[in-house]
Short mmCIF file of C-alpha atoms and ligand atoms in Angstrom, two decimals:
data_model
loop_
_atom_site.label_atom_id
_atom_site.label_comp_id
_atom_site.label_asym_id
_atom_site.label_seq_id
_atom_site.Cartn_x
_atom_site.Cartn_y
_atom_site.Cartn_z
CA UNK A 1 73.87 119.36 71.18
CA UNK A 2 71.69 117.65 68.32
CA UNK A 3 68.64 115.68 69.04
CA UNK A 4 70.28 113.14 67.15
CA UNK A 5 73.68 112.97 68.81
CA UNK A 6 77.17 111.18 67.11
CA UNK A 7 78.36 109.55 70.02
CA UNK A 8 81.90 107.56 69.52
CA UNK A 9 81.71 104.29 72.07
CA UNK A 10 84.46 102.49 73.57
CA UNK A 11 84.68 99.40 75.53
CA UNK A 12 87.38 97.74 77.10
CA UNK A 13 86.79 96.19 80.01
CA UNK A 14 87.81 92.41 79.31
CA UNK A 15 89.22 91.06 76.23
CA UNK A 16 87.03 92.42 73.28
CA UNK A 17 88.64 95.85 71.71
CA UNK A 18 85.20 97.36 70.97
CA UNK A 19 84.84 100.84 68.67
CA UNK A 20 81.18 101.87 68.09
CA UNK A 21 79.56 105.07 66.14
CA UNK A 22 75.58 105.39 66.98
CA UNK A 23 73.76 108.80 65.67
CA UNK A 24 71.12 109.14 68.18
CA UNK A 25 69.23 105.22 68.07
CA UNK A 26 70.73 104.30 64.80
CA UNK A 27 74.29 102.23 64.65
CA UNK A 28 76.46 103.34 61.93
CA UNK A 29 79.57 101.29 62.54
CA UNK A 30 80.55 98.62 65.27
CA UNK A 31 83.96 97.18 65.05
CA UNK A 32 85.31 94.51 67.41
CA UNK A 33 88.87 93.12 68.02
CA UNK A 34 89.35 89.87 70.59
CA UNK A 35 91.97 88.55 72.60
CA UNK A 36 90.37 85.25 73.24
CA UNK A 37 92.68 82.99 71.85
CA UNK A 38 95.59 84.51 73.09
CA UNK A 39 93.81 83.91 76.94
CA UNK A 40 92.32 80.24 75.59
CA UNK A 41 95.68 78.27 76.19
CA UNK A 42 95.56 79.74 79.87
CA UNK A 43 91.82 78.70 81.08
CA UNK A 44 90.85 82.10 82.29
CA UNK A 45 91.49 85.62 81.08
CA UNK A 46 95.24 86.82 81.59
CA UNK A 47 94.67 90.42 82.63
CA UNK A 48 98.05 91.52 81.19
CA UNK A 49 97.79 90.04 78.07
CA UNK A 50 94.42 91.69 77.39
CA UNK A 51 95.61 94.93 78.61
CA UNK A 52 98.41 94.86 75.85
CA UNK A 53 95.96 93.16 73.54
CA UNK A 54 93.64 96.44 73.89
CA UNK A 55 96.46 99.00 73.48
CA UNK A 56 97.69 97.32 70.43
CA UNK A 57 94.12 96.47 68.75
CA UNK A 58 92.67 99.86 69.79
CA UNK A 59 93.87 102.28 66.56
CA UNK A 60 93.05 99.69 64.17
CA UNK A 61 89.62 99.45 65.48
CA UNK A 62 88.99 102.96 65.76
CA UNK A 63 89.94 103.82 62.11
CA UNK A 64 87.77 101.14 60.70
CA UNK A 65 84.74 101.81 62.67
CA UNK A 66 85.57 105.30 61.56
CA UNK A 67 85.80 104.44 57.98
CA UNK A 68 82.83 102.32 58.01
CA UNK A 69 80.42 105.04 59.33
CA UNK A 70 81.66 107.40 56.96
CA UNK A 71 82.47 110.21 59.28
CA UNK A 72 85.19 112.89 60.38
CA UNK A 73 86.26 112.42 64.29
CA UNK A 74 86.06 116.29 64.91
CA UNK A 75 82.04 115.74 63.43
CA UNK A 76 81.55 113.46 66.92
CA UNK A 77 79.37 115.02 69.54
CA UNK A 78 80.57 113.07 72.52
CA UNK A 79 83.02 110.30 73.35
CA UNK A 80 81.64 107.34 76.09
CA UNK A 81 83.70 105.11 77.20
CA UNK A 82 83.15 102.19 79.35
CA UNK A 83 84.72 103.46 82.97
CA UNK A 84 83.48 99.80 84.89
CA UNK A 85 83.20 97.36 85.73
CA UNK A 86 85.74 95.27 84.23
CA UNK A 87 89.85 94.58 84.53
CA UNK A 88 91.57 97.62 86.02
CA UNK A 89 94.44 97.51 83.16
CA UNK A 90 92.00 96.61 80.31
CA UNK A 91 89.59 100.01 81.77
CA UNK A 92 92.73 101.85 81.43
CA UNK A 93 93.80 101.32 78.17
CA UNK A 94 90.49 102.17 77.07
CA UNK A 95 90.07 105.30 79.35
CA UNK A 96 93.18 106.79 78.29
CA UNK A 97 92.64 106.52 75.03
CA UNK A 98 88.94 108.23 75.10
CA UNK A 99 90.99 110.90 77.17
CA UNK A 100 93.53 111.58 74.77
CA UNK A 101 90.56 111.86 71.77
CA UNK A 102 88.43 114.12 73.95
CA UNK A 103 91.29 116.55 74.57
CA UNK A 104 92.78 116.46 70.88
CA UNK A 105 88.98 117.03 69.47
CA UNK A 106 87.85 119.08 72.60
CA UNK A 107 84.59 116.96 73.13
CA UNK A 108 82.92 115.87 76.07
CA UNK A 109 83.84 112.43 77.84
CA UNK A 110 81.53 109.88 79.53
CA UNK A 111 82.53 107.05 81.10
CA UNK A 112 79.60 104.92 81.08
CA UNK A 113 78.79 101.94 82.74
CA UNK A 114 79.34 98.82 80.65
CA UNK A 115 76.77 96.47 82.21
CA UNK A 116 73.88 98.73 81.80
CA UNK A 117 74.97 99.16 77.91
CA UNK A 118 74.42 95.34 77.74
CA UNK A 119 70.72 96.48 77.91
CA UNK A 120 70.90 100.00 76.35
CA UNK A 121 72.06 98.14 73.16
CA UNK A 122 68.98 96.24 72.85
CA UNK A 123 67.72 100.09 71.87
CA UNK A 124 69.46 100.48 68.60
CA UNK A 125 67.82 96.72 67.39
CA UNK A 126 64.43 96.46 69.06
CA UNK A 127 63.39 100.40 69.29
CA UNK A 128 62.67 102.56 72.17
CA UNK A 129 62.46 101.21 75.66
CA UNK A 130 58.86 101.36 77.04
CA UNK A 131 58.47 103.21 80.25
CA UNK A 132 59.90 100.62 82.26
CA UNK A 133 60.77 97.24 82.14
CA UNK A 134 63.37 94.38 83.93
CA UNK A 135 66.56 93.65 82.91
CA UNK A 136 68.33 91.09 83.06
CA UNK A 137 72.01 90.74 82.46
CA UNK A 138 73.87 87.22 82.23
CA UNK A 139 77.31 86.94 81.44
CA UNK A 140 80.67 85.37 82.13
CA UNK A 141 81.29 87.83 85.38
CA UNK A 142 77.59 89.40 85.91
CA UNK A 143 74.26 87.97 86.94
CA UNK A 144 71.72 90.48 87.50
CA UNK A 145 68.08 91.45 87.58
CA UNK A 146 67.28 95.40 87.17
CA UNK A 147 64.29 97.60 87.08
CA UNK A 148 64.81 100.17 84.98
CA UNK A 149 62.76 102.85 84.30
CA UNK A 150 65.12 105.78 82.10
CA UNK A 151 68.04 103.59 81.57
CA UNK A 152 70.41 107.24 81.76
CA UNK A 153 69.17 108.21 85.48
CA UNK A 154 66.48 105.40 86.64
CA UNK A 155 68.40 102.02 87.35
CA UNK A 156 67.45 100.25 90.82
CA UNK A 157 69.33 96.70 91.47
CA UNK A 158 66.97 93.76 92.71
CA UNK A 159 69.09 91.24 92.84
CA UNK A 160 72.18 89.58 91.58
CA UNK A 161 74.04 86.45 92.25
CA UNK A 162 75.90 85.33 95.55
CA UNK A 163 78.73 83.79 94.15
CA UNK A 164 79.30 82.80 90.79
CA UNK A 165 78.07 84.09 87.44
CA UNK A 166 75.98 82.24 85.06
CA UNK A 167 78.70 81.77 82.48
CA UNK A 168 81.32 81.70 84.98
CA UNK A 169 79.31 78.14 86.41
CA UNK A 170 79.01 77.13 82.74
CA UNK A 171 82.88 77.61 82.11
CA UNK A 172 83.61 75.67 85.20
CA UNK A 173 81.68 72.67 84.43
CA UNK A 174 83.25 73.04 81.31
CA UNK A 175 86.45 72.71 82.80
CA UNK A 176 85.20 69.46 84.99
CA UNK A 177 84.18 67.87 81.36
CA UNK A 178 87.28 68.97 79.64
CA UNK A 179 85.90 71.43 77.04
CA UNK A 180 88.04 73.83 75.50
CA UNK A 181 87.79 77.33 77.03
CA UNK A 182 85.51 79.55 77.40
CA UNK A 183 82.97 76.47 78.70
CA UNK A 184 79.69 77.86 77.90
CA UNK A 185 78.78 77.55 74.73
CA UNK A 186 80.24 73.58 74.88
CA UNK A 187 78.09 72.85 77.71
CA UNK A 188 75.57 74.39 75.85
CA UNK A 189 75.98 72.19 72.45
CA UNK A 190 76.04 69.32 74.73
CA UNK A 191 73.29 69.99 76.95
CA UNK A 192 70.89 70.26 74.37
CA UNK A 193 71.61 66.90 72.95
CA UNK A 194 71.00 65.51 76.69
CA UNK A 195 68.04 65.04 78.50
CA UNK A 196 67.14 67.54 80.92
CA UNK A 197 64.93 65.46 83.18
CA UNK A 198 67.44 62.78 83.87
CA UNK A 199 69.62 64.21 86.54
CA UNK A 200 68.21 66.45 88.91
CA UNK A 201 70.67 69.20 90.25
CA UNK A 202 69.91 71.63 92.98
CA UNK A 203 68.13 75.03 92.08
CA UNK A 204 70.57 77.82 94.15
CA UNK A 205 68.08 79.52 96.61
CA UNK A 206 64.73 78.33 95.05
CA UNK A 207 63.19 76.75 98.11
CA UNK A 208 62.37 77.65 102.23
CA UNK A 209 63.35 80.49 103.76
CA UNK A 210 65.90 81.32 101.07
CA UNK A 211 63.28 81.38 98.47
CA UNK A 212 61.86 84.49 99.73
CA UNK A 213 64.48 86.17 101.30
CA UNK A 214 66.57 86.37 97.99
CA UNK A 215 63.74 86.25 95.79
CA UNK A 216 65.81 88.15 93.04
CA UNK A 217 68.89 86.39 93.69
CA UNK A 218 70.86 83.79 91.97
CA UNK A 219 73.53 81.34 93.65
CA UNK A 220 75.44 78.53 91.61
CA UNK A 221 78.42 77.44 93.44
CA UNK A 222 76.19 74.95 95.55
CA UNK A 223 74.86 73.25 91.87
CA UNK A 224 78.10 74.10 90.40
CA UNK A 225 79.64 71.83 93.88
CA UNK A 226 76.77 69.15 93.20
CA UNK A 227 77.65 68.42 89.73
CA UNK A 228 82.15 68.03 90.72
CA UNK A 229 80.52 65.48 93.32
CA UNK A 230 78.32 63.23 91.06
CA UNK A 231 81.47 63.23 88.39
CA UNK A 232 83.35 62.41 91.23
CA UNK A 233 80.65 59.68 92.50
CA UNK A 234 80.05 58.18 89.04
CA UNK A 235 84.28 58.09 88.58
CA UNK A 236 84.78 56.19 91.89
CA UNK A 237 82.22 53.42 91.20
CA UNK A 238 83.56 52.80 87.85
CA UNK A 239 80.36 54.16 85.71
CA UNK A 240 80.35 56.12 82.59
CA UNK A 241 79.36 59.58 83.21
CA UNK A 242 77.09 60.28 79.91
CA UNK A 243 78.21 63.86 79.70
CA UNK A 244 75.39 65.32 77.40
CA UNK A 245 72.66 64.36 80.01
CA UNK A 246 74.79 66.06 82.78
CA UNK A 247 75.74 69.16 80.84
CA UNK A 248 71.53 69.12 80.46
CA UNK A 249 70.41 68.66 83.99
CA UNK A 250 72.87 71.52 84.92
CA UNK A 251 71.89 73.75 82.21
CA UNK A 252 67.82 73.18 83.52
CA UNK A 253 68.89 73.89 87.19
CA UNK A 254 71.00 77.49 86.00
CA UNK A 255 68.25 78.46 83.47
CA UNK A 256 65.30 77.88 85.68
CA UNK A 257 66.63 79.76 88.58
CA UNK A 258 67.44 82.64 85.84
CA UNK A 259 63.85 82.43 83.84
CA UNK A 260 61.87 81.79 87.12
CA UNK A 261 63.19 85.02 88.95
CA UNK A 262 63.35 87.74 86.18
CA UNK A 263 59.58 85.95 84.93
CA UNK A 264 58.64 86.98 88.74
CA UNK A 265 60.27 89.96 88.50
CA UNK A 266 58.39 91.24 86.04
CA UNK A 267 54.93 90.01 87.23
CA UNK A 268 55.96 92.01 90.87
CA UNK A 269 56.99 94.89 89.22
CA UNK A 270 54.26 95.40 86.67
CA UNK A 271 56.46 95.34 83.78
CA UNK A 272 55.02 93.91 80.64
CA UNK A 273 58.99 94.01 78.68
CA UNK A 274 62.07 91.68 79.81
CA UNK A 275 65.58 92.99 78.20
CA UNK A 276 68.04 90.63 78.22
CA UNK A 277 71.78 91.31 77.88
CA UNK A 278 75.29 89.69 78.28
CA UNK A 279 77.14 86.64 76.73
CA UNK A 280 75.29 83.83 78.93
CA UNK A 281 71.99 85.39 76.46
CA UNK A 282 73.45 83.34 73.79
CA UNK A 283 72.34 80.18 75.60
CA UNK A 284 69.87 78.39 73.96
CA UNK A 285 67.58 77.16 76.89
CA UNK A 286 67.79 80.35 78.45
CA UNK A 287 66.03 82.03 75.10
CA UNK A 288 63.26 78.98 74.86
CA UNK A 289 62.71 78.90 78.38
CA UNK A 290 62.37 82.49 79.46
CA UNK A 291 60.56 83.33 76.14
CA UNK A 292 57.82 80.32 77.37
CA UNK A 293 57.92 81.37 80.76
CA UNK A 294 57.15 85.27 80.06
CA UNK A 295 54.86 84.77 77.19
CA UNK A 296 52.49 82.24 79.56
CA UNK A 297 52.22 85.21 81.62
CA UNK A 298 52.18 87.85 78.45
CA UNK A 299 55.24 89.31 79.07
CA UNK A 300 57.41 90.49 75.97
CA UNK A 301 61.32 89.37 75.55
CA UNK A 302 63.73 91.40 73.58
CA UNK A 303 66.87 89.78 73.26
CA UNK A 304 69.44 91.74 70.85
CA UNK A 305 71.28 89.13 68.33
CA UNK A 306 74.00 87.57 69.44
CA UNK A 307 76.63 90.06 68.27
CA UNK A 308 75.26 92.66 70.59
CA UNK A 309 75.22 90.52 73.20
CA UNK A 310 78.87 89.67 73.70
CA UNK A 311 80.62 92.71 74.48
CA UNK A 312 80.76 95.45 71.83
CA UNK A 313 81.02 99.39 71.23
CA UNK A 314 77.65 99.80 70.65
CA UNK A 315 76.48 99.30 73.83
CA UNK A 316 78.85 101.98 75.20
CA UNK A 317 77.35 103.95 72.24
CA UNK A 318 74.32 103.54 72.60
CA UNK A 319 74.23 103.77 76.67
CA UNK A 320 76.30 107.11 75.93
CA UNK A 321 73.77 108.65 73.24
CA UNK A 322 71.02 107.69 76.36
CA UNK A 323 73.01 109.94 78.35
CA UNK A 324 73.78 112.74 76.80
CA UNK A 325 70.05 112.91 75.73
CA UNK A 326 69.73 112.59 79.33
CA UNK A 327 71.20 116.15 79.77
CA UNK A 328 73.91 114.62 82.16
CA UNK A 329 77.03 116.33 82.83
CA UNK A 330 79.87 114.88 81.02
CA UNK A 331 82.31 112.68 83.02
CA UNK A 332 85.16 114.99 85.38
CA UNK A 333 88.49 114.76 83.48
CA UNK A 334 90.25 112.90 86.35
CA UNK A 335 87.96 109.74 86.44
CA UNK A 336 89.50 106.41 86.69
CA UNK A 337 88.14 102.84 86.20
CA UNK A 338 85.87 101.80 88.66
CA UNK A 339 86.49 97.78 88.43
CA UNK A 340 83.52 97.01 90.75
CA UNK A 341 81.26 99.95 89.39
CA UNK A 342 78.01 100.08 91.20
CA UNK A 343 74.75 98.92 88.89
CA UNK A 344 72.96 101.91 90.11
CA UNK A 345 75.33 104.28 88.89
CA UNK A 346 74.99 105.11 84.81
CA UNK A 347 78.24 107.24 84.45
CA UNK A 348 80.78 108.57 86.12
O1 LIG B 1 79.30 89.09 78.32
P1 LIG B 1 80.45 88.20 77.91
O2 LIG B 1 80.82 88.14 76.46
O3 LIG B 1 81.74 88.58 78.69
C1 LIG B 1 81.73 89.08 79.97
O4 LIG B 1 81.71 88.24 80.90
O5 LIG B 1 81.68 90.34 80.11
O6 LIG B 1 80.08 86.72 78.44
C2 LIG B 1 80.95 85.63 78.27
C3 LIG B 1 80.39 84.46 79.04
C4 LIG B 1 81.39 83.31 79.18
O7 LIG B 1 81.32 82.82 80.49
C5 LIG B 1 80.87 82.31 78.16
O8 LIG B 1 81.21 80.97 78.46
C6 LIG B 1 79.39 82.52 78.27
O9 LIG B 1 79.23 83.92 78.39
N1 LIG B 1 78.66 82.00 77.11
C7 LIG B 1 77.77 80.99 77.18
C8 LIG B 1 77.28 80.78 75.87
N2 LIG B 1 77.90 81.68 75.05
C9 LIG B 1 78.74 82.43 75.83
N3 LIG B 1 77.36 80.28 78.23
C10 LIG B 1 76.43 79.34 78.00
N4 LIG B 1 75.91 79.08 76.79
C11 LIG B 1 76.30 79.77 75.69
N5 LIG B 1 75.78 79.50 74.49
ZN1 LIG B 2 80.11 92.33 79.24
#
């Protein structure tokens, strides 16, 4: 295979329809279909409805990014497809259709993991990786910290969150306020008219015993609990609850257990490079704070633009051209989606 290889990407493990063609580092096309507003109504992702969503958005998708990087299919090298973690049905529509291409064009299948693309995007913006570096991935069902050194065959786990997901917290206090779904970026908006210093909510795990012994771990149920019971407090005794000062003091608790950990992360590790990847990296104290925190201790950030962040083909792209260059062994042609696929594992 080429130095340089044309790897077709497909993702569908939630509710974005993602089509992606990357030659070696460089994107040619990236094409992405949502089913958002179809799951909006409902509060929360309807895993049927974005399983049909998928099937019917996928074709479309795939002939426009086809059409926009100006190739043939049979010219691909390699097909990747994200094979976890995600929605069962969602994995399946996407699996089966990077099945059906592989046989028809006789080309080799990955199934990649789609959290670890969240990071191996970051590639086609900001360059190569260096050596090694943390990662750090934040969305609406993932909170992790990663040491990575080859992102294909060199991905160790540190630490993740106990319980809820940074954007998953943000979408619930959304809920508790009454934004429209998904939460996050509301809470955000509103938080950053607030002021930050004039509630104090609990930081998950950030002090005794706890402090150390999950020292790369996240919790935010417990702040997530705090903030229901002072709306609840502040609704009993009759007072106003001034929402933009709320959505702030939450916002500081989340985003300094997040910047704090992967900052010490990086410092324990010897890393001089923080990736960031995921939805939650669209949050706007997250990006000021961790960028302070790391560059106080001279520690570089590279946060892809927002369009790679939420998920996309090119990540599976780009996480597939990694592997291939890797010299793995494509995927075996009876592999399935892996809804809880393991961090440490790149492909199937
Ligand atoms: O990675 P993503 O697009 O989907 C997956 O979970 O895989 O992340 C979506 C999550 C949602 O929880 C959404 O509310 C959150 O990211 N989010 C934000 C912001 N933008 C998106 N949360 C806080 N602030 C934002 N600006
Ligand atoms: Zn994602």
């Amino acid at each position: 295979m080429s130095a340089q290889p044309l790897i077709l990407g497909i993702e569908s493990t939630c509710d974005e329809t993602g089509v992606a063609l990357v030659r070696g580092k460089t994107l040619l096309s990236n094409v992405v279909a949502t089913s958002m507003d179809e799951h909006a109504r409902y509060g929360g992702i309807i895993p049927e409805i974005a399983s049909r969503a998928h099937l019917e958005s996928f074709l479309p998708v795939l002939t426009q990014a086809v059409e926009q990087a100006g190739v043939a299919l049979d010219e691909i090298d390699a097909i990747a497809c994200a094979a976890g973690p995600g929605l069962v049905g969602s994995l399946t529509v996407g699996i089966s259709a990077a099945k059906a291409l592989a046989v028809a064009f006789d080309k080799p299948l990955y199934g990649v993991n789609h959290v670890i693309g969240h990071l191996a995007v970051d590639a086609l913006v900001d360059g190569d990786f260096p050596e090694e570096f943390i990662g750090l991935i934040v969305s609406g069902g993932h909170s992790n910290l990663l040491h990575i050194g080859n992102i294909a065959t060199d991905v160790k786990e540190l630490g993740a969150t106990l319980d809820d997901a940074a954007g998953e917290a943000f979408d619930k206090v959304g809920r508790l306020i009454g934004t429209p779904y998904p939460g996050g970026p509301h809470v955000d908006r509103l938080a950053a008219q607030g002021d930050r210093r004039a509630i104090r909510f609990p930081r998950g795990l950030g002090a005794g015993k706890d402090k150390e012994r999950y020292k790369y771990d996240f919790s935010f149920s417990g702040l997530k609990t705090a903030v229901s019971r002072y709306v609840k407090a502040m609704e009993k005794t009759g007072h106003d609850i001034n929402t933009k000062d709320l959505c702030a003091g939450f916002s500081e608790a989340v985003n300094d257990s997040l910047t704090a950990k992967t900052v010490r992360a990086a410092k324990d590790y010897g890393c001089s490079t923080i990736v960031v990847g995921g939805g939650f990296s669209a949050n706007s104290r997250l990006r000021e704070l961790l960028t302070e925190r790391a560059h106080a201790q001279g520690v570089e950030v590279r946060m892809p633009p927002l369009k790679f962040c939420t998920d996309n083909g090119a990540q599976i792209a780009a996480l597939g051209s990694f592997v291939v260059q890797a010299g793995i062994a494509p995927s075996p042609r009876d592999f399935g989606p892996d809804s809880q696929m393991s961090l440490t594992k790149t492909c199937m």
